[in-house]
PDB file of C-alpha atoms in Angstrom:
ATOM      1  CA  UNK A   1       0.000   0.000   0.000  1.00  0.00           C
ATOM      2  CA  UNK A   2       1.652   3.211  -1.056  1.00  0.00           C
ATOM      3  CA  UNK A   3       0.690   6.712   0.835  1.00  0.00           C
ATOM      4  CA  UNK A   4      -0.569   9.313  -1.974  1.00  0.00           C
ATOM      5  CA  UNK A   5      -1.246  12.977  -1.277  1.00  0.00           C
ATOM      6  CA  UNK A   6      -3.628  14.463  -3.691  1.00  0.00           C
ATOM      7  CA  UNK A   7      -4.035  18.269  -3.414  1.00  0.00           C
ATOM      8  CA  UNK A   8      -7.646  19.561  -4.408  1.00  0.00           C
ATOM      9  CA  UNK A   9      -9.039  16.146  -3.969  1.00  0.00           C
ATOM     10  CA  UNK A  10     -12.671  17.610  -3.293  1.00  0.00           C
ATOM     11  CA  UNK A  11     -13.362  17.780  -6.827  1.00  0.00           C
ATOM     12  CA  UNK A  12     -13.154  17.283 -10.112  1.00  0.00           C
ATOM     13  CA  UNK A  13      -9.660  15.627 -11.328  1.00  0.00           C
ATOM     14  CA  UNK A  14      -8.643  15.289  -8.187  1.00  0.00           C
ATOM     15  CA  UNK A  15     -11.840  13.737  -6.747  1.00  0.00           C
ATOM     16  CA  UNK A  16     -11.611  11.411  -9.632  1.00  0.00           C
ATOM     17  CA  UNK A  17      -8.017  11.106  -8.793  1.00  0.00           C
ATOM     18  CA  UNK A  18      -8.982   9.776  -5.063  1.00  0.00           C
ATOM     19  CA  UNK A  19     -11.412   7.184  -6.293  1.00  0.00           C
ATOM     20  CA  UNK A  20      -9.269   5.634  -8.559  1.00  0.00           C
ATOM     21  CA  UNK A  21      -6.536   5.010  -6.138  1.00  0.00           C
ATOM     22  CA  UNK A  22      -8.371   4.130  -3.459  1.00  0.00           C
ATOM     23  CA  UNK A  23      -9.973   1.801  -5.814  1.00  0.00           C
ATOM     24  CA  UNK A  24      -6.392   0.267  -6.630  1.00  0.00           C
ATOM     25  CA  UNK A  25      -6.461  -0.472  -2.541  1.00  0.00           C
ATOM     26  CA  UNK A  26      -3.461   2.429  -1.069  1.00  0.00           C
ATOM     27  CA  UNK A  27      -4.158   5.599   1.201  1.00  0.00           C
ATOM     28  CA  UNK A  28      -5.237   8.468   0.304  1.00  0.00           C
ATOM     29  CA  UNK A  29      -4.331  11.693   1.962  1.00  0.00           C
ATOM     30  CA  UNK A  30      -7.005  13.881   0.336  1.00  0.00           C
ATOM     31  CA  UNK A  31      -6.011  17.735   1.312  1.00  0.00           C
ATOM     32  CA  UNK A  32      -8.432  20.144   0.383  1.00  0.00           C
ATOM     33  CA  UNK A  33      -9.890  23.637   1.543  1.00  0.00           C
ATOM     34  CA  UNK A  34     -13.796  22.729   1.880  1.00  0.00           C
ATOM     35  CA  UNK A  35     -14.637  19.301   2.054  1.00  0.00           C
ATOM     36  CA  UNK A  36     -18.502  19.793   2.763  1.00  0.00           C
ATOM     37  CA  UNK A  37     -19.539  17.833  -0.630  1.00  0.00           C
ATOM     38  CA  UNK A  38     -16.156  15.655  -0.446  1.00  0.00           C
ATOM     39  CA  UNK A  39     -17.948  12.245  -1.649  1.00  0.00           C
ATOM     40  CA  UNK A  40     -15.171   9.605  -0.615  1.00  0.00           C
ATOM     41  CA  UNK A  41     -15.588   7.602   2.517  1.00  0.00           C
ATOM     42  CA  UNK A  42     -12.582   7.297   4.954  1.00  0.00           C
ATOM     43  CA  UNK A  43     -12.096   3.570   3.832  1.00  0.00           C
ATOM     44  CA  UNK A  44     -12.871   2.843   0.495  1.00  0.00           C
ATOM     45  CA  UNK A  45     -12.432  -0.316  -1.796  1.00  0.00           C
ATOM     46  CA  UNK A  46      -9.793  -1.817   0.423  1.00  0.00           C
ATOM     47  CA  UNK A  47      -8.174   1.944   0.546  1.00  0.00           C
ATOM     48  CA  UNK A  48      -8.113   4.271   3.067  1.00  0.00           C
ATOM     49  CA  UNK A  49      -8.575   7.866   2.867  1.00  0.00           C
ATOM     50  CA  UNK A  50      -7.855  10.988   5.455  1.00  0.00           C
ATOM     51  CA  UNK A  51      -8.391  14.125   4.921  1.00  0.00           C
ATOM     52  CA  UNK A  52      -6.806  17.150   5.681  1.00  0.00           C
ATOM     53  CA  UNK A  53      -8.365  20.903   5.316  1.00  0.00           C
ATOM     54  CA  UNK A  54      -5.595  23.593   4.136  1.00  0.00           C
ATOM     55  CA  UNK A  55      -5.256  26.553   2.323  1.00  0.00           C
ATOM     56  CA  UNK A  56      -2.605  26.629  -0.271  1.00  0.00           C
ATOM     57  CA  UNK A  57      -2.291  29.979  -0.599  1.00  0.00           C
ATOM     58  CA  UNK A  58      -0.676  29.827   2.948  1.00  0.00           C
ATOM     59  CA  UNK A  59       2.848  28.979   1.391  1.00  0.00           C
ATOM     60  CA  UNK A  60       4.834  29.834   4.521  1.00  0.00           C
ATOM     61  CA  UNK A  61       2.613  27.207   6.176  1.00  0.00           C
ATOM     62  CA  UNK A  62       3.378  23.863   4.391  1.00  0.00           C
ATOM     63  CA  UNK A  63       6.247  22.893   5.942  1.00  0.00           C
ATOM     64  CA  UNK A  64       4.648  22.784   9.305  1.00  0.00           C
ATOM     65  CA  UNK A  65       1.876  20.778   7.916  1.00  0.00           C
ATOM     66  CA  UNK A  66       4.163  18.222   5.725  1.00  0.00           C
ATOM     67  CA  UNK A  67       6.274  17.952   9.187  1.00  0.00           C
ATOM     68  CA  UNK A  68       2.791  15.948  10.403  1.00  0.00           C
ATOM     69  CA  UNK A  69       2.785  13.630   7.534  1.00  0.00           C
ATOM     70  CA  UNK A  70       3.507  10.001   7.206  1.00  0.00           C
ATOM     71  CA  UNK A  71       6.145   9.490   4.728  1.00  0.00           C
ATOM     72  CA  UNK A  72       4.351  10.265   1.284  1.00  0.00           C
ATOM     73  CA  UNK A  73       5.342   7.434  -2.101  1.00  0.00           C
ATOM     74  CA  UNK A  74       3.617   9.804  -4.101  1.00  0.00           C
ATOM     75  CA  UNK A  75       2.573  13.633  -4.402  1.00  0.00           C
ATOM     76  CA  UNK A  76       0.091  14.666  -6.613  1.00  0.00           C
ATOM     77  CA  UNK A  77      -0.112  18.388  -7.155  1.00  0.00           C
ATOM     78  CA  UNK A  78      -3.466  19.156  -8.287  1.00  0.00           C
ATOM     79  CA  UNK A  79      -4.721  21.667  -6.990  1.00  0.00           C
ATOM     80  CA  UNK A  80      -5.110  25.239  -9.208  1.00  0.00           C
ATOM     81  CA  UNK A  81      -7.076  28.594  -9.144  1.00  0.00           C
ATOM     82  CA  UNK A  82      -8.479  30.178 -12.078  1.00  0.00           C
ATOM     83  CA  UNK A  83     -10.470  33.615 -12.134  1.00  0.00           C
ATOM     84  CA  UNK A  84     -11.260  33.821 -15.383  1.00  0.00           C
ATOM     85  CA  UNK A  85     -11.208  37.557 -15.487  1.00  0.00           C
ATOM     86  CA  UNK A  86      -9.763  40.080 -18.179  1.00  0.00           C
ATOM     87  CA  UNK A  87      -5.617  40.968 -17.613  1.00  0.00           C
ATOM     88  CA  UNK A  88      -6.589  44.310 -16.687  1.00  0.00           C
ATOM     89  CA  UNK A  89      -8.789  43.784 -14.042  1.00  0.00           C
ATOM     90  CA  UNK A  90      -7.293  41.569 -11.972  1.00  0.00           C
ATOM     91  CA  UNK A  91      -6.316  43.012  -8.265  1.00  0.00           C
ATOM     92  CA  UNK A  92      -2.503  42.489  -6.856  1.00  0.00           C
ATOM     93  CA  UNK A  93      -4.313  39.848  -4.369  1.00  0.00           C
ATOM     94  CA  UNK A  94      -5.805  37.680  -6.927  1.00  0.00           C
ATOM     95  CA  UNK A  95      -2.491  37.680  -8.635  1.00  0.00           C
ATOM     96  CA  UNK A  96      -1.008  36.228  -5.551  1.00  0.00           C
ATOM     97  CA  UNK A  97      -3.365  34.017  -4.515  1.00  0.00           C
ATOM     98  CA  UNK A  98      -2.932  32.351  -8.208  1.00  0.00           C
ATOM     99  CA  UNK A  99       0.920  32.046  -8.340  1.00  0.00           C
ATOM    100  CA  UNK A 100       0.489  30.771  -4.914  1.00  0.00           C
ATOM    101  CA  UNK A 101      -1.725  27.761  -5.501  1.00  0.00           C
ATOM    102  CA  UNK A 102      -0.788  27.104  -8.841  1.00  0.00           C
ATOM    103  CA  UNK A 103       3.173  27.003  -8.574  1.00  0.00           C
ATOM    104  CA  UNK A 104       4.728  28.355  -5.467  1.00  0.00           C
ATOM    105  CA  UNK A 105       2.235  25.456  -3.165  1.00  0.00           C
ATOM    106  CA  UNK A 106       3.595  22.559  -5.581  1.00  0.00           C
ATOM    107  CA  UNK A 107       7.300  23.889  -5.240  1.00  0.00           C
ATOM    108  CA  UNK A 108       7.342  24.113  -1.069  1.00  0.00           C
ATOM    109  CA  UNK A 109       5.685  20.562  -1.443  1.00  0.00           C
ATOM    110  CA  UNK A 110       8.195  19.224  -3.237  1.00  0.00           C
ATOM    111  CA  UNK A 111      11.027  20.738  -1.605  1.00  0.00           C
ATOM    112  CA  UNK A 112       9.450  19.251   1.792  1.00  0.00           C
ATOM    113  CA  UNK A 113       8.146  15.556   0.344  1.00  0.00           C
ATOM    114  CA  UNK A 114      10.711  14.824  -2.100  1.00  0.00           C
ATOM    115  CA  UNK A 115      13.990  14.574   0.196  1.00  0.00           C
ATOM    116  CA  UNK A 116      12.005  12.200   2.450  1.00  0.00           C
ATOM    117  CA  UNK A 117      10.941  10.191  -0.685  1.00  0.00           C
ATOM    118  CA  UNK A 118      14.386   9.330  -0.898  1.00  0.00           C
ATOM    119  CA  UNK A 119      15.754   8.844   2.149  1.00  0.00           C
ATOM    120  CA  UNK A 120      12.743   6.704   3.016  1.00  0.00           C
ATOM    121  CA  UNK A 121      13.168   4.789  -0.283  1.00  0.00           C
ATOM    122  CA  UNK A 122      16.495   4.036  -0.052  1.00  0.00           C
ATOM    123  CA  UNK A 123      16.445   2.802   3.397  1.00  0.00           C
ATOM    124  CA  UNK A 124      13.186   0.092   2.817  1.00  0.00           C
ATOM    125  CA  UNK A 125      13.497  -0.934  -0.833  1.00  0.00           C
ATOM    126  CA  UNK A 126      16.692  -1.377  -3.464  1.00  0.00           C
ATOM    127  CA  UNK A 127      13.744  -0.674  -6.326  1.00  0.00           C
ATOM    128  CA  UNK A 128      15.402   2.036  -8.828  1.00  0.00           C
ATOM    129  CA  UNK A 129      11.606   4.152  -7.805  1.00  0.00           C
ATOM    130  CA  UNK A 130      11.860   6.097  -4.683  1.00  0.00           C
ATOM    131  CA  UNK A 131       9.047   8.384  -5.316  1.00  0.00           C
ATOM    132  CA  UNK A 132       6.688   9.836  -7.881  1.00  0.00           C
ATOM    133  CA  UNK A 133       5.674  13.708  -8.367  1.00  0.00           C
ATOM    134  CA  UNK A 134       2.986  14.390 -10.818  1.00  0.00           C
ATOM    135  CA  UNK A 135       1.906  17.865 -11.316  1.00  0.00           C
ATOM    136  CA  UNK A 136      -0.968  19.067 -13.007  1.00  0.00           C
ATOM    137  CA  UNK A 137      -0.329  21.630 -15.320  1.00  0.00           C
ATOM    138  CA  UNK A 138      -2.785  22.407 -18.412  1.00  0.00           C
ATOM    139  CA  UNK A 139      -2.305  23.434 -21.885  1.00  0.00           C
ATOM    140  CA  UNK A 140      -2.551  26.414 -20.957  1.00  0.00           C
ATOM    141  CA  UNK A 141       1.053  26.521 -20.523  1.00  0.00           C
ATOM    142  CA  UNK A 142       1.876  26.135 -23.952  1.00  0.00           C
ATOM    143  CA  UNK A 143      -1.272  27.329 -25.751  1.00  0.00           C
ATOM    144  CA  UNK A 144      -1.933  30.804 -23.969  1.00  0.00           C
ATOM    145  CA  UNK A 145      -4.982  31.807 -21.782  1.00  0.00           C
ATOM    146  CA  UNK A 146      -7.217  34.396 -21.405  1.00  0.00           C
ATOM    147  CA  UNK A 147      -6.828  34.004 -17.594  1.00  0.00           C
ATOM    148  CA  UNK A 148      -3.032  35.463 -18.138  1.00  0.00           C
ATOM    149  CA  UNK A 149      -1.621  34.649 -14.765  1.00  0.00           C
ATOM    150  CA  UNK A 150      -3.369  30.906 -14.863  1.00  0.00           C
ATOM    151  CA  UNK A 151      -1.874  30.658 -18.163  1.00  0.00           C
ATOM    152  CA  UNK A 152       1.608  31.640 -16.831  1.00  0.00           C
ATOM    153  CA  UNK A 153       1.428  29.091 -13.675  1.00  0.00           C
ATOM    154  CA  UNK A 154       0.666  26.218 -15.626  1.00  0.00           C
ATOM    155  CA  UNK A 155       3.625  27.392 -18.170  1.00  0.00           C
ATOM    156  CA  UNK A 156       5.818  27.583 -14.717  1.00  0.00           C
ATOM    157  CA  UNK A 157       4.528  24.153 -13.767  1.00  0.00           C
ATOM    158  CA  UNK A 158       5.867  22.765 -16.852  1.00  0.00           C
ATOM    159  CA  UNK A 159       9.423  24.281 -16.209  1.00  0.00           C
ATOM    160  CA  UNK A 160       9.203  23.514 -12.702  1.00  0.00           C
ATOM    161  CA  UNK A 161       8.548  19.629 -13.888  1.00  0.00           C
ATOM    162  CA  UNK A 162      11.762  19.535 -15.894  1.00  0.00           C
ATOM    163  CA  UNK A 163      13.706  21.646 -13.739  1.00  0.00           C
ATOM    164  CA  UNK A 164      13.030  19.204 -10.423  1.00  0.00           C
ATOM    165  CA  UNK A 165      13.282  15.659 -12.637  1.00  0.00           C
ATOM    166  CA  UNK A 166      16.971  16.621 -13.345  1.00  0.00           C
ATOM    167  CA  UNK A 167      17.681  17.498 -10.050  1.00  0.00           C
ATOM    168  CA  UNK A 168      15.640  14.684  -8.646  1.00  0.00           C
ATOM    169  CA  UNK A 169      15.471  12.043 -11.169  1.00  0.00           C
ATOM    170  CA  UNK A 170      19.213  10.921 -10.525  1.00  0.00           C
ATOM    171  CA  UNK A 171      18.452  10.299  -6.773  1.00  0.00           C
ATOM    172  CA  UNK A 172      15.133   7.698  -7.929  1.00  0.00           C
ATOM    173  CA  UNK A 173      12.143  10.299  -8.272  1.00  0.00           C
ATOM    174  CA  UNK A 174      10.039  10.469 -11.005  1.00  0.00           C
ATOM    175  CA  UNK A 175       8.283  14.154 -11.682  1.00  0.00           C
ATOM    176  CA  UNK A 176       6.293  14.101 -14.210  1.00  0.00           C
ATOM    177  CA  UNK A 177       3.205  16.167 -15.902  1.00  0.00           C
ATOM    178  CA  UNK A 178      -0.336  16.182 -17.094  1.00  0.00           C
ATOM    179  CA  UNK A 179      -1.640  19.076 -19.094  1.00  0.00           C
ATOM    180  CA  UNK A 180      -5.047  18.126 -19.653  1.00  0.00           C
ATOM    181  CA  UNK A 181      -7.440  20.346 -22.306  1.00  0.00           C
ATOM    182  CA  UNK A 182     -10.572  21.019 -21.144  1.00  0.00           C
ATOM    183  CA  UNK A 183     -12.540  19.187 -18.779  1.00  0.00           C
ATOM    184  CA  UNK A 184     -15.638  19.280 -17.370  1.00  0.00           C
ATOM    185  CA  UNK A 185     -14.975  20.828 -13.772  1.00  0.00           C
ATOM    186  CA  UNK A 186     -15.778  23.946 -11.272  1.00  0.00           C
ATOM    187  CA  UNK A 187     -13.454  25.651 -13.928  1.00  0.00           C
ATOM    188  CA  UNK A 188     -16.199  25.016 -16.739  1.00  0.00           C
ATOM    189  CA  UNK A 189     -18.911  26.532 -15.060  1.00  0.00           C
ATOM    190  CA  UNK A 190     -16.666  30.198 -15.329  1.00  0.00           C
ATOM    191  CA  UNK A 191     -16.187  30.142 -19.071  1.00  0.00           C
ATOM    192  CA  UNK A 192     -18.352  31.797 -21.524  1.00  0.00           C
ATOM    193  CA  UNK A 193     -20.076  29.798 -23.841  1.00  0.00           C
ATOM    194  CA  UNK A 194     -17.706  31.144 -26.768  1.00  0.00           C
ATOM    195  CA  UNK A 195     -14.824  29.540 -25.093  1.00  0.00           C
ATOM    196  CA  UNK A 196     -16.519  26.130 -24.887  1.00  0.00           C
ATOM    197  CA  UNK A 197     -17.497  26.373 -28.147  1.00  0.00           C
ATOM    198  CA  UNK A 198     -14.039  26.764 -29.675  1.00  0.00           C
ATOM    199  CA  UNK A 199     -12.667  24.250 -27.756  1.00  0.00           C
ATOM    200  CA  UNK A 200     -15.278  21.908 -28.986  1.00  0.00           C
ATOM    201  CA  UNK A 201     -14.368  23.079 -32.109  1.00  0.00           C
ATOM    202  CA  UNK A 202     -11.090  22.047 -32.105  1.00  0.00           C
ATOM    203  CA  UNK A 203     -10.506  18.322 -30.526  1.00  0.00           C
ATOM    204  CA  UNK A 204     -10.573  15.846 -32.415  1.00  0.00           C
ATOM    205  CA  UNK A 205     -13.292  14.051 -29.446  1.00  0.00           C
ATOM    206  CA  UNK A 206     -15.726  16.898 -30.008  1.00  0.00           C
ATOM    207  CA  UNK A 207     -16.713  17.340 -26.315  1.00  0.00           C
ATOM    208  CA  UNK A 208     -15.311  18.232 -22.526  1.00  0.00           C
ATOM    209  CA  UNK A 209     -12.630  15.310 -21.330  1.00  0.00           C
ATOM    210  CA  UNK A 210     -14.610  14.157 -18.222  1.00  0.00           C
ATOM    211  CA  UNK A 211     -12.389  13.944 -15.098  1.00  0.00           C
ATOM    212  CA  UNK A 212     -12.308  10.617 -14.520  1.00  0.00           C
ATOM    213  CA  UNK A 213     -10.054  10.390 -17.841  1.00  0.00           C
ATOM    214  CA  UNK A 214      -7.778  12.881 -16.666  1.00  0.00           C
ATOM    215  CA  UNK A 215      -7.379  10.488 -13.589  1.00  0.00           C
ATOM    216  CA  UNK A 216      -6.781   7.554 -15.221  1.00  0.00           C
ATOM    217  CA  UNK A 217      -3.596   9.114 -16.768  1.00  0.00           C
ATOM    218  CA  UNK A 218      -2.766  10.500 -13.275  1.00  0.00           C
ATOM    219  CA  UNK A 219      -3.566   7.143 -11.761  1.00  0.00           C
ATOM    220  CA  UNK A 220      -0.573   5.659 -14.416  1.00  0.00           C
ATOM    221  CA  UNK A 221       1.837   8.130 -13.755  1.00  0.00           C
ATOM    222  CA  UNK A 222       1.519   7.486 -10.153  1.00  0.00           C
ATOM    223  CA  UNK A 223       1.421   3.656  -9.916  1.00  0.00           C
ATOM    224  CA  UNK A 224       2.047   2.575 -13.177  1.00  0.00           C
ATOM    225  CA  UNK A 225       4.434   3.440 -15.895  1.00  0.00           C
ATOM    226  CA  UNK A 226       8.280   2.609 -15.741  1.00  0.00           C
ATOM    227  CA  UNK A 227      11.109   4.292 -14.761  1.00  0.00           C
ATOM    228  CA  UNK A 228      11.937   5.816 -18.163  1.00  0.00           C
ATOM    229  CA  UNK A 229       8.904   8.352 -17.998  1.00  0.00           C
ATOM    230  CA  UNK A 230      10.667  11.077 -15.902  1.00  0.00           C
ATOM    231  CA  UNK A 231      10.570  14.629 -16.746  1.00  0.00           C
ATOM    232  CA  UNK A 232       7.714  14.320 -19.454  1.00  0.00           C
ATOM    233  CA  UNK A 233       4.212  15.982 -19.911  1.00  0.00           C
ATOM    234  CA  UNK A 234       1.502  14.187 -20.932  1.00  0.00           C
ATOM    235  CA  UNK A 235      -0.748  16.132 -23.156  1.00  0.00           C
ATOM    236  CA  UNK A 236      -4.191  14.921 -22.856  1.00  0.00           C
ATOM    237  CA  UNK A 237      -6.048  17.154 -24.915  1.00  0.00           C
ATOM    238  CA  UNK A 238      -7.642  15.316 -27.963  1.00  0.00           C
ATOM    239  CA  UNK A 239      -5.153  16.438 -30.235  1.00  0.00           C
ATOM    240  CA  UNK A 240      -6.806  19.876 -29.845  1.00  0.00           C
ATOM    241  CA  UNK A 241      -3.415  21.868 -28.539  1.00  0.00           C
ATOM    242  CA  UNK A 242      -0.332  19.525 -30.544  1.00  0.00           C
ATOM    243  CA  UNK A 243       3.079  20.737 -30.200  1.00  0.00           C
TER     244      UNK A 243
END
């Protein structure tokens, strides 16, 4: 049974996230800010699940919190804020609280999981795998965004991948990425209907990913493919965004 902390594991990809890998029988550590509609039980499938109530955008605070953690085999940063407002309006607090959820949270998690990955690893196992990062990232990154500062985390969670698997990947972690294209979550509900339309328009599936598809490619990365997938995004976007 491996120990998985999912960030934003209320909802959507990350919900979907939760079920599938408590499904596959290992404990969840769902960490979330609001978990009154949080639909998992706390044992699940042969899994187990705890939760944990934090607010990302307290940065300075995760280290404290991570100190209170069981060792983790896998992080899964999920969690992400969009606001899906114009450039021009957006206030120097919503600007924060953005880069703060969306790349500075996954960064201090990583800095605080990762070196006990290893050392944890290496003392109970002589498997090549110590660990396994995935972040969630978005195409977005690559593609642009109306949302400019969600656009520009998820393009700084792409760096950040490659930038940590060579400093990580030599010592047994694997950090990968998932840039899904849309998907049918909270973030859905803010577009305007022109936005789903083009996106519609342009992958080759014709519709909204639903999250549970997302997870499955999460649930691989994190259990399931080999040690030669490190430092690699998976696009998951219906060929809509190919680069």
């Amino acid at each position: 049974m491996k120990t998985i902390l999912i960030t934003g594991a209320t909802r959507g990809i990350g919900n979907a996230t939760a079920k599938r890998l408590l499904a596959r029988g290992h404990h969840v550590i769902a960490l979330g800010r609001n978990f009154a509609d949080f639909d998992l039980d706390r044992s699940a499938s042969g899994g187990r699940c705890e939760r944990i109530v934090f607010d990302l955008r307290n940065v300075d605070d995760i280290s404290a919190m991570c100190a209170l953690l069981p060792p983790i085999d896998v992080l899964v940063n999920n969690a992400a804020m969009l606001t899906a407002q114009p450039f021009e309006r957006y206030t120097p607090k919503d600007r924060r609280d953005v880069l703060a959820t969306n790349i500075e949270a996954p960064a201090e998690l990583i800095r605080c999981l990762v070196p006990k990955m290893i050392t944890a690893g290496s003392a109970s196992s002589t498997e090549a795998i110590k660990g396994r990062v995935i972040n969630i990232a978005s195409v977005a990154g690559f593609g642009g965004h109306p949302d400019v500062w969600y656009g520009a985390s998820k393009g700084a969670i792409l760096n950040l991948t490659k930038s940590l698997a060579k400093l990580y990947g030599p010592q047994g972690i694997m950090v990968n990425a998932v840039a899904p294209g849309p998907t049918k979550t909270s973030m859905f509900d803010q577009l305007p209907q022109s936005r789903i339309d083009e996106f519609n328009r342009i992958v080759f599936a014709g519709r909204f990913a639903e999250p549970d598809e997302m997870a499955k490619v999460i649930e691989w990365l994190a259990l399931d493919s080999p040690e030669y997938v490190n430092g690699s995004c998976v696009d998951a976007a219906s060929g809509g965004y190919l680069r």
